[in-house]
Amino acid sequence: MDSAVILFAHGARDPQWRQPFEAMRLSVAERLAGVRVELAFLELMEPTLEDAMARLAGEGVTRVTLVPLFLAPGGHLRHDLPALLKALSARYPRVSVRVAPALGEAEGLRAAIAEWVCAQHFRS
């Protein structure tokens, strides 16, 4: 397997915070049979993005799609992530990384969230 997906989340001190992200990872992995799907965190949790990239590069992965699980492209996506990727690119030059947009930039996801919000409003 030469390609992988990394779902990249912020991280938190509370270990339970990880659960929805792990469920999302499993859901994506079911849909992408034959593609490795990893979860990585910016801070406070493991594996870090560095850990995930080291493992994937060590297994011969050459293409990574990094999906930030952030609603909007704030400072972490505009500043921290590019700095991390620059260092990782120097360390693993054979691995190309494509970064997907922030979740809130996807029209379909915005529509799904709007539907969910409306459903919550009308819940009895």
PDB file of C-alpha atoms in Angstrom:
ATOM      1  CA  MET A   1       0.000   0.000   0.000  1.00  0.00           C
ATOM      2  CA  ASP A   2       1.663   3.191  -1.150  1.00  0.00           C
ATOM      3  CA  SER A   3      -0.992   5.716  -0.100  1.00  0.00           C
ATOM      4  CA  ALA A   4      -2.543   6.721   3.185  1.00  0.00           C
ATOM      5  CA  VAL A   5      -4.894   9.223   4.755  1.00  0.00           C
ATOM      6  CA  ILE A   6      -4.079  11.047   7.965  1.00  0.00           C
ATOM      7  CA  LEU A   7      -6.995  12.576   9.843  1.00  0.00           C
ATOM      8  CA  PHE A   8      -5.371  15.460  11.717  1.00  0.00           C
ATOM      9  CA  ALA A   9      -7.070  16.799  14.847  1.00  0.00           C
ATOM     10  CA  HIS A  10      -6.074  19.295  17.514  1.00  0.00           C
ATOM     11  CA  GLY A  11      -5.826  17.062  20.587  1.00  0.00           C
ATOM     12  CA  ALA A  12      -6.999  17.550  24.180  1.00  0.00           C
ATOM     13  CA  ARG A  13      -6.112  16.581  27.723  1.00  0.00           C
ATOM     14  CA  ASP A  14      -9.334  14.586  28.187  1.00  0.00           C
ATOM     15  CA  PRO A  15      -8.812  11.074  26.736  1.00  0.00           C
ATOM     16  CA  GLN A  16     -12.541  10.786  25.926  1.00  0.00           C
ATOM     17  CA  TRP A  17     -12.195  13.677  23.471  1.00  0.00           C
ATOM     18  CA  ARG A  18     -10.474  11.217  21.129  1.00  0.00           C
ATOM     19  CA  GLN A  19     -13.475   8.880  20.764  1.00  0.00           C
ATOM     20  CA  PRO A  20     -15.414  10.678  17.998  1.00  0.00           C
ATOM     21  CA  PHE A  21     -12.225  11.059  15.981  1.00  0.00           C
ATOM     22  CA  GLU A  22     -11.414   7.369  16.322  1.00  0.00           C
ATOM     23  CA  ALA A  23     -14.986   6.555  15.222  1.00  0.00           C
ATOM     24  CA  MET A  24     -14.486   8.829  12.209  1.00  0.00           C
ATOM     25  CA  ARG A  25     -11.197   7.097  11.398  1.00  0.00           C
ATOM     26  CA  LEU A  26     -12.910   3.711  11.445  1.00  0.00           C
ATOM     27  CA  SER A  27     -15.745   5.005   9.268  1.00  0.00           C
ATOM     28  CA  VAL A  28     -13.308   6.405   6.689  1.00  0.00           C
ATOM     29  CA  ALA A  29     -11.238   3.200   6.764  1.00  0.00           C
ATOM     30  CA  GLU A  30     -14.363   1.143   5.991  1.00  0.00           C
ATOM     31  CA  ARG A  31     -14.997   3.288   2.917  1.00  0.00           C
ATOM     32  CA  LEU A  32     -11.373   3.311   1.728  1.00  0.00           C
ATOM     33  CA  ALA A  33     -10.628  -0.384   1.655  1.00  0.00           C
ATOM     34  CA  GLY A  34      -6.956  -0.956   0.977  1.00  0.00           C
ATOM     35  CA  VAL A  35      -5.906   2.537   2.078  1.00  0.00           C
ATOM     36  CA  ARG A  36      -4.259   3.043   5.437  1.00  0.00           C
ATOM     37  CA  VAL A  37      -6.178   5.595   7.538  1.00  0.00           C
ATOM     38  CA  GLU A  38      -4.359   7.090  10.519  1.00  0.00           C
ATOM     39  CA  LEU A  39      -5.321   9.576  13.199  1.00  0.00           C
ATOM     40  CA  ALA A  40      -2.757  12.169  14.334  1.00  0.00           C
ATOM     41  CA  PHE A  41      -2.864  15.109  16.711  1.00  0.00           C
ATOM     42  CA  LEU A  42      -1.289  18.542  16.767  1.00  0.00           C
ATOM     43  CA  GLU A  43      -0.755  18.522  20.522  1.00  0.00           C
ATOM     44  CA  LEU A  44      -1.689  16.959  23.861  1.00  0.00           C
ATOM     45  CA  MET A  45      -2.380  13.492  22.401  1.00  0.00           C
ATOM     46  CA  GLU A  46      -0.574  10.779  20.494  1.00  0.00           C
ATOM     47  CA  PRO A  47       0.256   9.887  17.879  1.00  0.00           C
ATOM     48  CA  THR A  48       1.561  13.230  16.742  1.00  0.00           C
ATOM     49  CA  LEU A  49       1.729  14.073  13.057  1.00  0.00           C
ATOM     50  CA  GLU A  50       5.459  13.379  13.236  1.00  0.00           C
ATOM     51  CA  ASP A  51       4.796   9.916  14.719  1.00  0.00           C
ATOM     52  CA  ALA A  52       2.236   9.045  12.048  1.00  0.00           C
ATOM     53  CA  MET A  53       4.466  10.214   9.189  1.00  0.00           C
ATOM     54  CA  ALA A  54       7.465   8.298  10.536  1.00  0.00           C
ATOM     55  CA  ARG A  55       5.420   5.109  10.748  1.00  0.00           C
ATOM     56  CA  LEU A  56       3.916   5.517   7.274  1.00  0.00           C
ATOM     57  CA  ALA A  57       7.229   6.444   5.633  1.00  0.00           C
ATOM     58  CA  GLY A  58       8.838   3.452   7.327  1.00  0.00           C
ATOM     59  CA  GLU A  59       6.190   1.223   5.771  1.00  0.00           C
ATOM     60  CA  GLY A  60       6.861   2.545   2.272  1.00  0.00           C
ATOM     61  CA  VAL A  61       3.933   4.936   1.924  1.00  0.00           C
ATOM     62  CA  THR A  62       4.727   7.579  -0.695  1.00  0.00           C
ATOM     63  CA  ARG A  63       1.423   9.510  -0.943  1.00  0.00           C
ATOM     64  CA  VAL A  64      -0.464  10.977   2.008  1.00  0.00           C
ATOM     65  CA  THR A  65      -3.701  12.911   1.998  1.00  0.00           C
ATOM     66  CA  LEU A  66      -3.806  14.929   5.200  1.00  0.00           C
ATOM     67  CA  VAL A  67      -7.334  15.885   6.228  1.00  0.00           C
ATOM     68  CA  PRO A  68      -7.458  18.552   8.940  1.00  0.00           C
ATOM     69  CA  LEU A  69     -10.402  17.901  11.233  1.00  0.00           C
ATOM     70  CA  PHE A  70     -10.700  21.610  11.962  1.00  0.00           C
ATOM     71  CA  LEU A  71     -13.869  23.522  11.137  1.00  0.00           C
ATOM     72  CA  ALA A  72     -12.025  26.633   9.929  1.00  0.00           C
ATOM     73  CA  PRO A  73      -8.480  27.410   8.768  1.00  0.00           C
ATOM     74  CA  GLY A  74      -7.239  29.330  11.814  1.00  0.00           C
ATOM     75  CA  GLY A  75      -3.704  29.827  13.056  1.00  0.00           C
ATOM     76  CA  HIS A  76      -2.979  26.137  13.503  1.00  0.00           C
ATOM     77  CA  LEU A  77      -3.740  25.414   9.841  1.00  0.00           C
ATOM     78  CA  ARG A  78      -2.229  28.620   8.478  1.00  0.00           C
ATOM     79  CA  HIS A  79       0.967  28.648  10.537  1.00  0.00           C
ATOM     80  CA  ASP A  80       1.614  25.526  12.629  1.00  0.00           C
ATOM     81  CA  LEU A  81       0.725  22.922  10.005  1.00  0.00           C
ATOM     82  CA  PRO A  82       2.866  24.428   7.204  1.00  0.00           C
ATOM     83  CA  ALA A  83       5.857  24.558   9.565  1.00  0.00           C
ATOM     84  CA  LEU A  84       5.311  20.920  10.559  1.00  0.00           C
ATOM     85  CA  LEU A  85       4.952  19.862   6.929  1.00  0.00           C
ATOM     86  CA  LYS A  86       8.128  21.699   5.910  1.00  0.00           C
ATOM     87  CA  ALA A  87      10.111  19.799   8.546  1.00  0.00           C
ATOM     88  CA  LEU A  88       8.455  16.494   7.619  1.00  0.00           C
ATOM     89  CA  SER A  89       9.119  17.062   3.913  1.00  0.00           C
ATOM     90  CA  ALA A  90      12.821  17.493   4.656  1.00  0.00           C
ATOM     91  CA  ARG A  91      12.833  14.356   6.814  1.00  0.00           C
ATOM     92  CA  TYR A  92      10.747  12.213   4.415  1.00  0.00           C
ATOM     93  CA  PRO A  93      11.391  13.565   0.898  1.00  0.00           C
ATOM     94  CA  ARG A  94       9.882  10.485  -0.784  1.00  0.00           C
ATOM     95  CA  VAL A  95       6.477  11.107   0.797  1.00  0.00           C
ATOM     96  CA  SER A  96       4.246  13.634  -0.956  1.00  0.00           C
ATOM     97  CA  VAL A  97       1.548  15.199   1.198  1.00  0.00           C
ATOM     98  CA  ARG A  98      -1.612  16.825  -0.106  1.00  0.00           C
ATOM     99  CA  VAL A  99      -3.522  18.846   2.480  1.00  0.00           C
ATOM    100  CA  ALA A 100      -7.303  18.903   2.162  1.00  0.00           C
ATOM    101  CA  PRO A 101      -9.241  22.066   3.031  1.00  0.00           C
ATOM    102  CA  ALA A 102     -10.668  22.646   6.508  1.00  0.00           C
ATOM    103  CA  LEU A 103     -13.996  20.908   7.079  1.00  0.00           C
ATOM    104  CA  GLY A 104     -16.016  24.124   7.056  1.00  0.00           C
ATOM    105  CA  GLU A 105     -14.814  24.879   3.535  1.00  0.00           C
ATOM    106  CA  ALA A 106     -16.653  21.848   2.130  1.00  0.00           C
ATOM    107  CA  GLU A 107     -20.101  22.860   0.874  1.00  0.00           C
ATOM    108  CA  GLY A 108     -21.541  19.375   1.388  1.00  0.00           C
ATOM    109  CA  LEU A 109     -20.389  19.308   4.983  1.00  0.00           C
ATOM    110  CA  ARG A 110     -21.758  22.799   5.663  1.00  0.00           C
ATOM    111  CA  ALA A 111     -25.101  21.629   4.279  1.00  0.00           C
ATOM    112  CA  ALA A 112     -25.022  18.475   6.430  1.00  0.00           C
ATOM    113  CA  ILE A 113     -24.255  20.554   9.530  1.00  0.00           C
ATOM    114  CA  ALA A 114     -27.077  22.961   8.687  1.00  0.00           C
ATOM    115  CA  GLU A 115     -29.483  20.015   8.372  1.00  0.00           C
ATOM    116  CA  TRP A 116     -28.268  18.614  11.684  1.00  0.00           C
ATOM    117  CA  VAL A 117     -28.705  22.009  13.409  1.00  0.00           C
ATOM    118  CA  CYS A 118     -32.242  22.303  12.027  1.00  0.00           C
ATOM    119  CA  ALA A 119     -33.060  18.779  13.206  1.00  0.00           C
ATOM    120  CA  GLN A 120     -31.767  19.653  16.688  1.00  0.00           C
ATOM    121  CA  HIS A 121     -33.937  22.768  16.766  1.00  0.00           C
ATOM    122  CA  PHE A 122     -37.100  20.836  15.955  1.00  0.00           C
ATOM    123  CA  ARG A 123     -36.363  17.900  18.271  1.00  0.00           C
ATOM    124  CA  SER A 124     -39.001  17.352  20.892  1.00  0.00           C
TER     125      SER A 124
END
